[in-house]
Coordinates of N, CA and C in Angstrom, one line a residue:
M1 N -168.7 47.7 30.0 CA -168.4 47.6 28.6 C -167.1 48.3 28.4
Y2 N -166.3 47.6 27.6 CA -164.9 48.1 27.2 C -165.0 49.0 26.0
L3 N -164.2 50.0 26.0 CA -164.1 50.9 24.9 C -163.1 50.4 23.9
K4 N -163.4 50.7 22.6 CA -162.5 50.3 21.5 C -161.4 51.3 21.5
T5 N -160.3 51.0 20.7 CA -159.1 51.8 20.7 C -159.4 53.2 20.3
Y6 N -160.2 53.4 19.2 CA -160.5 54.8 18.7 C -161.4 55.5 19.7
Q7 N -162.2 54.8 20.4 CA -163.1 55.4 21.4 C -162.2 55.9 22.6
V8 N -161.2 55.2 23.0 CA -160.3 55.6 24.1 C -159.6 56.8 23.6
K9 N -159.2 56.9 22.4 CA -158.5 58.1 21.9 C -159.4 59.3 21.9
V10 N -160.7 59.2 21.6 CA -161.6 60.3 21.6 C -161.8 60.7 23.1
V11 N -162.0 59.8 24.0 CA -162.2 60.2 25.4 C -161.0 60.8 26.0
S12 N -159.8 60.4 25.6 CA -158.5 61.0 26.0 C -158.4 62.4 25.5
A13 N -158.8 62.6 24.3 CA -158.8 64.0 23.7 C -159.7 64.9 24.4
L14 N -160.9 64.4 24.7 CA -161.9 65.2 25.5 C -161.4 65.5 26.9
K15 N -160.8 64.5 27.5 CA -160.2 64.7 28.9 C -159.2 65.8 28.8
A16 N -158.3 65.8 27.8 CA -157.2 66.8 27.7 C -157.9 68.2 27.5
F17 N -158.9 68.2 26.6 CA -159.6 69.5 26.3 C -160.2 70.0 27.6
F18 N -161.0 69.2 28.3 CA -161.6 69.7 29.5 C -160.6 70.1 30.6
G19 N -159.5 69.4 30.7 CA -158.5 69.8 31.7 C -157.9 71.1 31.4
K20 N -157.6 71.3 30.1 CA -157.0 72.6 29.6 C -158.0 73.7 29.8
A21 N -159.2 73.5 29.4 CA -160.3 74.5 29.5 C -160.5 74.9 31.0
H22 N -160.4 74.0 31.9 CA -160.6 74.3 33.3 C -159.4 75.1 33.8
S23 N -158.2 74.8 33.5 CA -157.1 75.5 34.0 C -157.0 76.9 33.3
T24 N -157.4 77.0 32.0 CA -157.4 78.3 31.4 C -158.5 79.2 32.0
K25 N -159.7 78.6 32.2 CA -160.8 79.4 32.8 C -160.4 79.9 34.2
T26 N -159.7 79.1 35.0 CA -159.3 79.5 36.3 C -158.3 80.6 36.3
E27 N -157.3 80.5 35.4 CA -156.3 81.5 35.2 C -156.9 82.9 34.8
I28 N -157.8 82.8 33.8 CA -158.3 84.0 33.3 C -159.3 84.7 34.3
E29 N -160.0 83.9 35.1 CA -160.8 84.5 36.1 C -160.0 85.2 37.2
K30 N -158.8 84.6 37.5 CA -157.9 85.2 38.5 C -157.4 86.6 37.9
A31 N -157.0 86.5 36.7 CA -156.5 87.7 36.0 C -157.5 88.8 35.9
S32 N -158.8 88.4 35.6 CA -159.8 89.3 35.4 C -160.2 90.0 36.7
S33 N -160.1 89.3 37.8 CA -160.4 90.0 39.1 C -159.5 91.1 39.4
L34 N -158.3 91.1 38.8 CA -157.3 92.2 39.0 C -157.5 93.4 38.1
L35 N -158.3 93.2 37.0 CA -158.5 94.2 36.0 C -159.7 95.1 36.3
P36 N -159.6 96.3 35.8 CA -160.8 97.2 35.9 C -162.0 96.6 35.2
T37 N -163.2 96.9 35.5 CA -164.4 96.3 35.0 C -164.5 96.4 33.5
H38 N -164.1 97.5 32.9 CA -164.3 97.7 31.5 C -163.3 96.9 30.6
L39 N -162.3 96.3 31.2 CA -161.3 95.5 30.5 C -161.6 94.0 30.7
R40 N -162.5 93.6 31.6 CA -162.8 92.2 31.9 C -163.4 91.5 30.7
Q41 N -164.3 92.2 30.0 CA -165.0 91.6 28.8 C -164.0 91.1 27.7
S42 N -162.9 91.7 27.6 CA -161.9 91.4 26.6 C -161.3 90.0 26.8
L43 N -161.3 89.5 28.0 CA -160.7 88.2 28.3 C -161.7 87.1 28.0
N44 N -161.3 86.2 27.1 CA -162.2 85.1 26.7 C -161.5 83.8 26.9
W45 N -161.9 83.0 27.9 CA -161.2 81.8 28.2 C -161.4 80.7 27.2
V46 N -162.5 80.8 26.5 CA -162.8 79.8 25.4 C -161.8 79.9 24.3
S47 N -161.7 81.1 23.8 CA -160.7 81.4 22.7 C -159.3 81.0 23.1
A48 N -159.0 81.4 24.3 CA -157.6 81.1 24.8 C -157.4 79.6 24.9
T49 N -158.4 78.8 25.3 CA -158.2 77.4 25.3 C -158.0 76.8 24.0
Y50 N -158.8 77.2 23.0 CA -158.6 76.7 21.6 C -157.3 77.1 21.1
Q51 N -156.9 78.3 21.3 CA -155.6 78.7 20.8 C -154.4 78.0 21.4
S52 N -154.5 77.7 22.7 CA -153.4 77.0 23.4 C -153.3 75.5 22.9
L53 N -154.4 74.9 22.6 CA -154.4 73.6 22.1 C -154.2 73.5 20.5
E54 N -154.2 74.6 19.9 CA -154.1 74.8 18.4 C -155.2 74.0 17.7
Y55 N -156.4 74.2 18.2 CA -157.6 73.6 17.6 C -158.3 74.8 16.8
P56 N -158.9 74.5 15.7 CA -159.6 75.6 15.0 C -160.8 76.0 15.8
F57 N -161.0 77.3 15.8 CA -162.2 77.9 16.6 C -162.8 78.9 15.7
Q58 N -163.9 78.5 15.1 CA -164.5 79.4 14.1 C -165.7 80.1 14.5
D59 N -166.4 79.6 15.5 CA -167.6 80.3 16.0 C -167.3 80.8 17.4
H60 N -168.1 81.7 17.8 CA -167.9 82.3 19.1 C -169.3 82.2 19.9
P61 N -169.7 81.1 20.3 CA -171.0 81.0 21.0 C -171.1 81.7 22.3
R62 N -172.2 82.2 22.6 CA -172.4 82.9 23.9 C -173.7 82.4 24.5
T63 N -173.8 82.4 25.8 CA -175.0 82.1 26.5 C -175.9 83.3 26.5
G64 N -177.1 83.1 27.0 CA -178.1 84.2 27.1 C -177.6 85.4 27.9
L65 N -176.7 85.1 28.8 CA -176.1 86.2 29.6 C -174.9 86.9 28.9
G66 N -174.5 86.4 27.7 CA -173.4 86.9 27.0 C -172.0 86.3 27.3
N67 N -172.0 85.3 28.1 CA -170.8 84.6 28.5 C -170.4 83.6 27.4
P68 N -169.1 83.5 27.1 CA -168.7 82.5 26.1 C -168.7 81.1 26.7
Y69 N -168.9 80.1 25.8 CA -168.9 78.7 26.2 C -168.3 77.9 25.1
P70 N -167.6 76.8 25.4 CA -167.0 76.0 24.4 C -168.0 75.1 23.7
R71 N -167.8 74.8 22.4 CA -168.6 73.9 21.7 C -167.7 72.9 21.1
V72 N -168.1 71.6 21.3 CA -167.2 70.5 20.8 C -168.1 69.6 19.9
V73 N -167.5 69.1 18.8 CA -168.2 68.2 17.9 C -167.4 66.9 17.8
I74 N -168.1 65.8 18.0 CA -167.4 64.5 17.8 C -168.1 63.8 16.6
K75 N -167.2 63.4 15.6 CA -167.8 62.7 14.5 C -167.4 61.2 14.6
V76 N -168.4 60.4 14.5 CA -168.1 58.9 14.7 C -169.0 58.2 13.6
P77 N -168.4 57.2 13.0 CA -169.2 56.5 11.9 C -170.4 55.8 12.5
T78 N -171.3 55.3 11.6 CA -172.4 54.5 12.0 C -172.0 53.3 12.8
G79 N -172.6 53.0 13.9 CA -172.2 51.9 14.7 C -170.9 52.1 15.5
G80 N -170.5 53.3 15.6 CA -169.2 53.6 16.3 C -169.3 53.9 17.8
G81 N -170.5 53.8 18.3 CA -170.7 53.9 19.7 C -170.9 55.4 20.2
K82 N -171.7 56.1 19.4 CA -171.9 57.5 19.8 C -172.5 57.7 21.2
T83 N -173.5 56.8 21.5 CA -174.1 56.9 22.8 C -173.1 56.6 23.9
L84 N -172.3 55.6 23.8 CA -171.3 55.3 24.7 C -170.3 56.4 24.9
L85 N -169.9 57.0 23.8 CA -169.0 58.1 23.8 C -169.6 59.4 24.5
A86 N -170.9 59.6 24.3 CA -171.6 60.7 24.9 C -171.6 60.5 26.4
I87 N -171.8 59.3 26.9 CA -171.8 59.0 28.3 C -170.4 59.3 28.9
E88 N -169.4 58.8 28.2 CA -168.0 59.0 28.7 C -167.7 60.5 28.6
A89 N -168.2 61.2 27.6 CA -167.9 62.7 27.5 C -168.5 63.4 28.7
I90 N -169.7 63.0 29.1 CA -170.4 63.7 30.2 C -169.6 63.3 31.5
R91 N -169.2 62.1 31.6 CA -168.4 61.7 32.8 C -167.1 62.5 32.9
E92 N -166.4 62.6 31.8 CA -165.1 63.4 31.8 C -165.4 64.9 32.1
Y93 N -166.5 65.4 31.6 CA -166.8 66.8 31.8 C -167.0 67.0 33.3
Q94 N -167.8 66.1 33.9 CA -168.1 66.3 35.4 C -166.8 66.1 36.2
N95 N -166.0 65.2 35.8 CA -164.8 64.9 36.6 C -163.7 65.9 36.4
S96 N -163.5 66.4 35.2 CA -162.3 67.2 34.8 C -162.7 68.7 34.9
F97 N -163.9 69.1 34.5 CA -164.2 70.5 34.3 C -164.9 71.0 35.5
V98 N -166.1 70.5 35.8 CA -166.9 71.1 36.8 C -166.6 70.5 38.2
Q99 N -166.0 69.4 38.2 CA -165.5 68.7 39.4 C -166.7 68.5 40.4
R100 N -167.8 68.2 39.9 CA -169.0 67.9 40.8 C -170.0 67.1 40.0
K101 N -170.8 66.4 40.7 CA -171.8 65.6 40.0 C -173.1 66.3 39.8

């Protein structure tokens, strides 16, 4: 199935976000390994990703272990292909961010 023009834009924006998040996380993990333990908590790759892309970042979600994670919302009108976009988002996440299936 072919994506519509606006769907291609959404997938491209997600791909750019995941790529930037992956590179930022890698850089911060390298930097954090050189810091003393008590300073490592101050580095937050999620906030750094949003700031570098100039996206608003108002909440600071954390996992049960206290690690930050990114939260992304996609707004699409009724009949806009939300399921198809979700599938493409998962595919881009696997290819760009985690780099494994």
